[in-house]
Amino acid sequence: MLITFLNLFLIAKCYKLKNALIWALCLLSLMVFCGTEGMSFFHVLTPLTARFFWGSLALCLSVFSFVLYRKKKLEICYRFKKEDIFKFLFFVWIIILGVVALLIVPNNADSMIYHLSRIEHWIHNSSVSYFETNTPQQIYSPVLAEYFILQTFLLYKTDIFSNLIQFFSYVFSALLMFEIMGKLKFSSFLKVVATLFFLSVPMAIAQSVTSQNDLASVLWLLVFVSLMLDLKEIKKLSLEELETTN
């Protein structure tokens, strides 16, 4: 899934799409949802099917990215900016948290009661259809974050990567926080301060190494805010063009 996401991000950058990160996140989430529901519909929610699905996607997108690179439409470059020191410290911090997320075994109550337990039901049934349970949360709770975790279970047959969904939600939320502050025309210093404030929230740090879904919810909220700011900017530009024409 990570290879698929990276390819989607590079392709979005290649076509100079605004909010390449958001485009990649939305497309990957759509693939996870449609892939899971499709496998469930035919009752083939198995490791073999999941590996074939993601392997095919990764291969096709990698070939497409390579073709774009050969045509010199895909440029991988880097320019030094003032925030580079902050970016380096951010990189070190996420590496540390990433290692912790991999080493910690899921053990919090919510994960044991319904986040992970319903995934085991889905795998056993080869379907995400409703099943009998005395824990209602396994039935009515939102499923997208668990669909991501389910795919890691199927691909690797272990729960070692189950915490990474929250971890990457934490990382991407920080990146979107930085981007949103830029869209609000704040200075580089304030963008860094706002992002550091988010990164240092104790609950956010604690959640980033669990298999819950709170940070995934935060991520989609920030995606919504970012897109609304873009929409506001588009409307503003349209009004200015209309006034100029009149």
Coordinates of C-alpha atoms in Angstrom, one line a residue, residues 4-226:
T4 CA 0.9 2.5 -4.2
F5 CA 0.5 5.7 -2.2
L6 CA 4.0 7.0 -3.2
N7 CA 3.2 6.4 -6.9
L8 CA -0.1 8.2 -6.6
F9 CA 1.6 11.1 -4.9
L10 CA 4.3 11.3 -7.6
I11 CA 1.8 11.1 -10.4
A12 CA -0.3 13.9 -8.8
K13 CA 2.9 16.0 -8.5
C14 CA 3.7 15.2 -12.1
Y15 CA 0.4 16.6 -13.4
K16 CA 0.9 19.6 -11.1
L17 CA -2.3 18.9 -9.2
K18 CA -2.8 21.2 -6.2
N19 CA -2.9 19.3 -2.9
A20 CA -1.1 16.3 -4.3
L21 CA -1.0 14.8 -0.8
I22 CA -4.8 15.0 -0.5
W23 CA -5.3 13.6 -4.0
A24 CA -3.1 10.6 -3.1
L25 CA -4.9 10.0 0.2
C26 CA -8.3 10.2 -1.4
L27 CA -7.4 7.8 -4.2
L28 CA -5.7 5.4 -1.9
S29 CA -8.7 5.4 0.5
L30 CA -11.0 4.8 -2.5
M31 CA -8.9 1.8 -3.6
V32 CA -8.9 0.4 0.0
F33 CA -12.6 0.8 0.3
C34 CA -13.6 -0.5 -3.2
G35 CA -11.0 -3.3 -3.0
T36 CA -12.2 -4.5 0.4
E37 CA -15.9 -4.3 -0.5
G38 CA -15.3 -6.0 -3.8
M39 CA -13.4 -8.9 -2.2
S40 CA -16.1 -9.1 0.5
F41 CA -18.9 -9.2 -2.1
F42 CA -17.4 -12.3 -3.7
H43 CA -16.3 -13.8 -0.4
V44 CA -12.7 -13.8 -1.4
L45 CA -11.3 -11.6 1.4
T46 CA -8.1 -13.6 1.7
P47 CA -4.4 -13.0 1.8
L48 CA -3.9 -14.3 -1.7
T49 CA -6.5 -12.0 -3.2
A50 CA -5.2 -9.0 -1.3
R51 CA -1.7 -9.6 -2.4
F52 CA -2.8 -10.0 -6.0
F53 CA -4.8 -6.8 -5.8
W54 CA -2.1 -4.6 -4.2
G55 CA 0.7 -6.2 -6.2
S56 CA -1.1 -5.4 -9.5
L57 CA -1.9 -1.9 -8.5
A58 CA 1.7 -1.2 -7.3
L59 CA 3.1 -2.7 -10.5
C60 CA 0.8 -0.7 -12.9
L61 CA 1.4 2.6 -11.0
S62 CA 5.1 2.0 -10.8
V63 CA 5.3 1.4 -14.6
F64 CA 3.2 4.5 -15.2
S65 CA 5.4 6.6 -12.9
F66 CA 8.5 5.3 -14.7
V67 CA 7.1 6.2 -18.1
L68 CA 6.4 9.7 -16.8
Y69 CA 9.9 9.9 -15.5
R70 CA 11.4 8.8 -18.8
K71 CA 9.3 11.5 -20.6
K72 CA 10.8 14.0 -18.1
K73 CA 7.4 15.0 -16.9
L74 CA 8.2 13.7 -13.4
E75 CA 10.8 15.8 -11.7
I76 CA 12.3 14.8 -8.4
C77 CA 14.1 17.8 -7.1
Y78 CA 14.7 19.6 -3.8
R79 CA 15.2 23.3 -3.0
F80 CA 16.6 24.5 0.3
K81 CA 14.2 26.5 2.4
K82 CA 14.2 28.3 5.7
E83 CA 12.1 25.5 7.3
D84 CA 14.7 22.8 6.6
I85 CA 15.9 22.6 10.2
F86 CA 12.3 22.0 11.3
K87 CA 11.8 19.4 8.6
F88 CA 14.9 17.6 9.7
L89 CA 13.8 17.5 13.3
F90 CA 10.3 16.4 12.2
F91 CA 11.9 13.6 10.2
V92 CA 13.9 12.4 13.2
W93 CA 10.8 12.6 15.4
I94 CA 8.6 10.5 13.1
I95 CA 11.4 7.9 12.7
I96 CA 11.4 7.5 16.5
L97 CA 7.6 7.3 16.7
G98 CA 7.5 4.9 13.7
V99 CA 9.9 2.5 15.4
V100 CA 7.8 2.7 18.6
A101 CA 4.6 2.0 16.6
L102 CA 6.2 -1.1 15.1
L103 CA 7.5 -2.4 18.4
I104 CA 4.4 -1.8 20.5
V105 CA 1.9 -4.7 20.5
P106 CA -1.7 -3.4 20.2
N107 CA -3.0 -3.7 23.8
N108 CA -5.5 -0.8 24.6
A109 CA -9.0 -1.6 25.5
D110 CA -10.7 -0.2 22.4
S111 CA -8.5 -2.1 20.1
M112 CA -9.1 -5.4 21.9
I113 CA -12.9 -4.9 22.2
Y114 CA -13.8 -3.9 18.7
H115 CA -11.1 -2.3 16.5
L116 CA -9.0 -5.4 16.0
S117 CA -11.5 -8.1 17.1
R118 CA -13.9 -7.3 14.2
I119 CA -11.1 -7.5 11.8
E120 CA -10.5 -11.1 12.9
H121 CA -14.2 -11.7 12.3
W122 CA -14.0 -10.3 8.8
I123 CA -11.0 -12.5 8.0
H124 CA -12.6 -15.6 9.4
N125 CA -15.8 -14.9 7.4
S126 CA -13.9 -13.8 4.2
S127 CA -16.4 -10.9 4.2
V128 CA -17.1 -7.6 6.0
S129 CA -20.8 -8.4 6.2
Y130 CA -22.7 -8.1 9.5
F131 CA -22.1 -10.9 12.0
E132 CA -23.5 -11.9 15.4
T133 CA -21.7 -10.3 18.3
N134 CA -22.4 -9.0 21.9
T135 CA -20.3 -5.9 21.2
P136 CA -22.3 -3.4 19.2
Q137 CA -19.3 -1.2 18.4
Q138 CA -18.0 -4.0 16.1
I139 CA -21.1 -3.5 13.9
Y140 CA -21.9 0.2 13.8
S141 CA -18.5 2.0 14.2
P142 CA -16.9 3.7 11.1
V143 CA -14.9 1.2 9.1
L144 CA -12.4 3.0 6.8
A145 CA -9.5 3.0 9.3
E146 CA -10.1 -0.7 10.0
Y147 CA -10.2 -1.5 6.3
F148 CA -6.7 -0.2 6.1
I149 CA -5.6 -2.3 9.0
L150 CA -7.5 -5.3 7.5
Q151 CA -5.4 -5.0 4.4
T152 CA -2.2 -5.1 6.4
F153 CA -3.4 -8.2 8.2
L154 CA -4.1 -9.9 4.9
L155 CA -0.9 -8.8 3.2
Y156 CA 1.5 -9.7 6.0
K157 CA -0.5 -12.2 8.2
T158 CA 0.5 -10.3 11.4
D159 CA -0.7 -7.4 13.5
I160 CA 2.8 -5.8 13.6
F161 CA 1.7 -3.1 11.2
S162 CA -1.7 -2.4 12.7
N163 CA -0.4 0.7 14.6
L164 CA 1.0 2.3 11.4
I165 CA -2.4 3.6 10.2
Q166 CA -2.7 5.9 13.2
F167 CA 1.0 6.7 12.9
F168 CA 0.7 7.8 9.2
S169 CA -2.5 9.7 10.1
Y170 CA -0.4 11.6 12.7
V171 CA 2.3 12.4 10.1
F172 CA 0.0 13.5 7.3
S173 CA -2.1 15.5 9.8
A174 CA 1.0 17.5 10.7
L175 CA 1.9 18.1 7.1
L176 CA -1.7 19.3 6.4
M177 CA -1.6 21.5 9.4
F178 CA 1.6 23.2 8.0
E179 CA -0.1 23.5 4.6
I180 CA -3.3 25.0 6.0
M181 CA -1.4 27.6 7.9
G182 CA 0.3 28.6 4.7
K183 CA -3.1 28.9 3.0
L184 CA -4.2 31.2 5.8
K185 CA -1.2 33.4 4.9
F186 CA 0.6 33.0 8.2
S187 CA 4.4 33.5 8.4
S188 CA 6.9 30.6 8.3
F189 CA 7.5 31.0 12.0
L190 CA 3.8 30.7 12.9
K191 CA 3.4 27.7 10.5
V192 CA 6.2 25.9 12.4
V193 CA 4.7 26.9 15.8
A194 CA 1.2 25.6 14.9
T195 CA 2.6 22.3 13.5
L196 CA 4.8 21.8 16.6
F197 CA 1.8 22.5 18.8
F198 CA -0.1 19.7 17.1
L199 CA 2.9 17.3 17.1
S200 CA 3.4 17.9 20.9
V201 CA -0.2 17.2 22.0
P202 CA 0.2 14.3 24.5
M203 CA -3.0 12.5 23.3
A204 CA -1.9 12.8 19.7
I205 CA 1.5 11.2 20.5
A206 CA -0.2 8.5 22.5
Q207 CA -2.8 7.8 19.8
S208 CA -0.1 7.6 17.0
V209 CA 1.2 4.3 18.3
T210 CA -2.1 2.5 18.7
S211 CA -4.5 0.8 16.4
Q212 CA -7.5 3.1 17.1
N213 CA -8.9 5.6 14.6
D214 CA -9.1 9.0 16.3
L215 CA -6.1 10.5 14.3
A216 CA -7.6 9.1 11.1
S217 CA -10.7 11.2 11.9
V218 CA -8.5 14.2 12.5
L219 CA -6.7 13.7 9.2
W220 CA -10.0 13.7 7.3
L221 CA -11.2 16.8 9.2
L222 CA -8.0 18.6 8.1
V223 CA -8.5 17.4 4.5
F224 CA -12.0 19.0 4.6
V225 CA -10.6 22.3 6.0
S226 CA -7.9 22.4 3.4

